Coordinates of C-alpha atoms and ligand atoms in Angstrom, one line a residue:
X1 CA 52.9 -22.1 -29.8
X2 CA 51.0 -21.1 -26.5
X3 CA 52.9 -20.8 -23.2
X4 CA 51.0 -21.2 -19.9
X5 CA 52.3 -19.8 -16.6
X6 CA 51.2 -20.8 -13.1
X7 CA 52.4 -20.2 -9.6
X8 CA 52.2 -22.0 -6.3
X9 CA 53.9 -23.5 -3.3
X10 CA 53.1 -27.2 -4.1
X11 CA 54.2 -28.2 -0.5
X12 CA 53.4 -31.8 0.4
X13 CA 52.5 -32.4 -3.3
X14 CA 49.0 -33.9 -3.7
X15 CA 46.4 -34.8 -6.3
X16 CA 44.9 -31.3 -6.2
X17 CA 48.3 -29.8 -7.4
X18 CA 48.7 -32.5 -10.1
X19 CA 45.2 -31.9 -11.6
X20 CA 45.6 -28.0 -12.0
X21 CA 49.0 -28.5 -13.6
X22 CA 47.6 -31.1 -16.0
X23 CA 44.7 -29.1 -16.8
X24 CA 46.9 -26.0 -17.4
X25 CA 49.2 -27.8 -19.8
X26 CA 46.2 -28.8 -21.8
X27 CA 45.6 -25.2 -22.8
X28 CA 48.8 -24.9 -24.7
X29 CA 52.2 -26.4 -25.6
X30 CA 54.5 -25.2 -22.9
X31 CA 53.8 -25.1 -19.2
X32 CA 56.2 -23.0 -16.8
X33 CA 55.7 -23.1 -13.1
X34 CA 56.8 -20.7 -10.6
X35 CA 57.4 -22.4 -7.2
X36 CA 57.3 -20.0 -4.4
X37 CA 60.6 -19.7 -2.5
X38 CA 60.9 -20.8 1.3
X39 CA 61.4 -17.0 2.3
X40 CA 58.3 -15.9 0.4
X41 CA 56.3 -18.4 2.3
X42 CA 57.7 -17.4 5.6
X43 CA 56.6 -13.9 4.7
X44 CA 53.2 -14.8 3.4
X45 CA 52.2 -17.6 5.8
X46 CA 54.4 -17.1 8.7
X47 CA 56.1 -20.5 8.5
X48 CA 58.4 -22.3 6.2
X49 CA 57.0 -25.0 4.0
X50 CA 57.4 -28.7 5.1
X51 CA 59.4 -29.5 2.0
X52 CA 62.4 -27.2 1.1
X53 CA 62.2 -25.1 -2.2
X54 CA 64.7 -27.4 -3.9
X55 CA 62.6 -30.4 -3.2
X56 CA 59.3 -28.7 -4.3
X57 CA 61.0 -27.5 -7.5
X58 CA 62.4 -31.2 -8.0
X59 CA 59.0 -32.8 -7.8
X60 CA 57.2 -30.2 -9.9
X61 CA 59.9 -30.4 -12.6
X62 CA 59.7 -34.2 -12.7
X63 CA 56.1 -34.1 -13.8
X64 CA 55.2 -35.1 -17.4
X65 CA 52.9 -32.0 -17.9
X66 CA 55.6 -29.4 -16.8
X67 CA 58.1 -28.1 -19.2
X68 CA 60.1 -25.7 -16.9
X69 CA 60.2 -24.4 -13.3
X70 CA 61.6 -21.3 -11.8
X71 CA 61.7 -19.9 -8.2
X72 CA 59.0 -17.3 -7.4
X73 CA 60.7 -15.0 -5.1
X74 CA 58.2 -12.3 -4.9
X75 CA 54.4 -11.9 -5.3
X76 CA 54.9 -8.5 -6.7
X77 CA 57.0 -9.8 -9.6
X78 CA 54.3 -11.8 -11.5
X79 CA 54.3 -9.2 -14.4
X80 CA 58.0 -9.6 -14.8
X81 CA 57.7 -13.4 -14.8
X82 CA 54.8 -13.3 -17.3
X83 CA 57.0 -11.1 -19.6
X84 CA 60.2 -13.2 -19.1
X85 CA 58.5 -16.4 -20.4
X86 CA 56.2 -14.6 -22.8
X87 CA 53.3 -16.3 -21.3
X88 CA 50.0 -16.3 -23.2
X89 CA 47.9 -17.5 -20.4
X90 CA 48.2 -17.3 -16.6
X91 CA 46.3 -20.2 -14.7
X92 CA 45.4 -20.1 -11.0
X93 CA 43.0 -22.1 -8.7
X94 CA 39.8 -20.3 -7.9
X95 CA 40.9 -19.6 -4.2
X96 CA 42.8 -16.8 -6.2
X97 CA 39.6 -15.8 -8.3
X98 CA 39.9 -12.1 -9.2
X99 CA 43.1 -11.5 -7.6
X100 CA 45.1 -11.7 -10.9
X101 CA 42.6 -10.0 -13.3
X102 CA 45.1 -7.0 -13.3
X103 CA 47.4 -9.1 -15.5
X104 CA 44.7 -9.5 -18.2
X105 CA 46.5 -6.7 -20.3
X106 CA 49.6 -9.0 -20.4
X107 CA 48.0 -12.2 -21.1
X108 CA 44.7 -14.2 -20.6
X109 CA 43.8 -15.1 -17.0
X110 CA 42.1 -18.3 -16.2
X111 CA 40.9 -19.7 -12.9
X112 CA 40.3 -23.4 -12.5
X113 CA 38.1 -24.8 -9.6
X114 CA 40.1 -26.3 -6.9
X115 CA 40.1 -30.1 -6.5
X116 CA 37.5 -30.6 -3.6
X117 CA 38.5 -32.1 -0.2
X118 CA 42.4 -32.0 -0.3
X119 CA 45.0 -29.4 0.8
X120 CA 48.3 -29.5 2.2
X121 CA 46.9 -28.1 5.6
X122 CA 44.3 -31.0 5.8
X123 CA 47.1 -33.7 5.0
X124 CA 49.3 -32.1 7.8
X125 CA 46.3 -32.2 10.2
X126 CA 45.7 -35.9 9.5
X127 CA 49.4 -36.8 9.7
X128 CA 49.6 -35.2 13.2
X129 CA 47.1 -37.9 14.3
X130 CA 49.5 -40.7 13.4
X131 CA 52.0 -40.7 16.3
Ligands
C2G201 N1 45.0 -26.4 -5.8 C1 43.9 -26.8 -6.4 N2 43.3 -27.9 -5.6 C2 43.6 -28.0 -4.3 C3 44.7 -27.4 -3.7 C4 45.4 -26.4 -4.5 O1 43.6 -26.7 -7.6 N3 42.8 -28.9 -3.6 C5 45.8 -25.1 -6.7 C6 45.9 -23.9 -6.1 O2 44.5 -23.3 -6.4 C7 47.0 -23.2 -6.8 C8 47.9 -24.4 -6.9 O3 47.1 -25.7 -6.7 O4 46.6 -22.7 -8.0 C9 49.1 -24.3 -5.9 O5 48.5 -24.3 -4.6 P1 49.3 -23.9 -3.4 O6 50.5 -24.7 -3.4 O7 48.5 -23.8 -2.2 O8 49.8 -22.4 -3.8 P2 49.7 -21.1 -3.0 O9 50.4 -21.3 -1.6 O10 48.3 -20.6 -3.0 O11 50.7 -20.2 -3.9 O12 51.8 -16.4 -6.2 C10 50.9 -17.3 -5.8 C11 51.4 -18.3 -4.8 O13 52.6 -18.5 -5.1 C12 50.3 -19.3 -4.8

């Protein structure tokens, strides 16, 4: 049985998020998703996500293609998470291409092309125009 692991914020959940999770799940039998915590986002992006970590985890865990979710509390703990879930494959979008190659000794590392023309940032920008 192959276990796939992936990580993300999944804020203002959109079709690009769904596509990468569905594609990741097709690589094996179990998909485990690390949802980054609110405090990790504040550290990483200088702002809290629009949706809380509980809501983001709730949305991701409700998907048909997702078997388990956990809170990603630190970017530096990836190796620990890969080992904890005995993941065979790490999947990320290609905005992260090359960044996780260091984990190739623990599991296979695959980057999928991002879904074009959609992002949380662009949705927020469009929403700002509706007053
Ligand atoms: N994604 C995608 N297509 C888009 C937007 C996002 O395929 N149009 C993918 C990203 O490449 C990523 C996943 O969806 O693999 C989650 O994206 P984000 O929520 O933006 O994740 P990020 O903030 O990059 O967090 O430890 C890594 C981080 O937690 C990743």
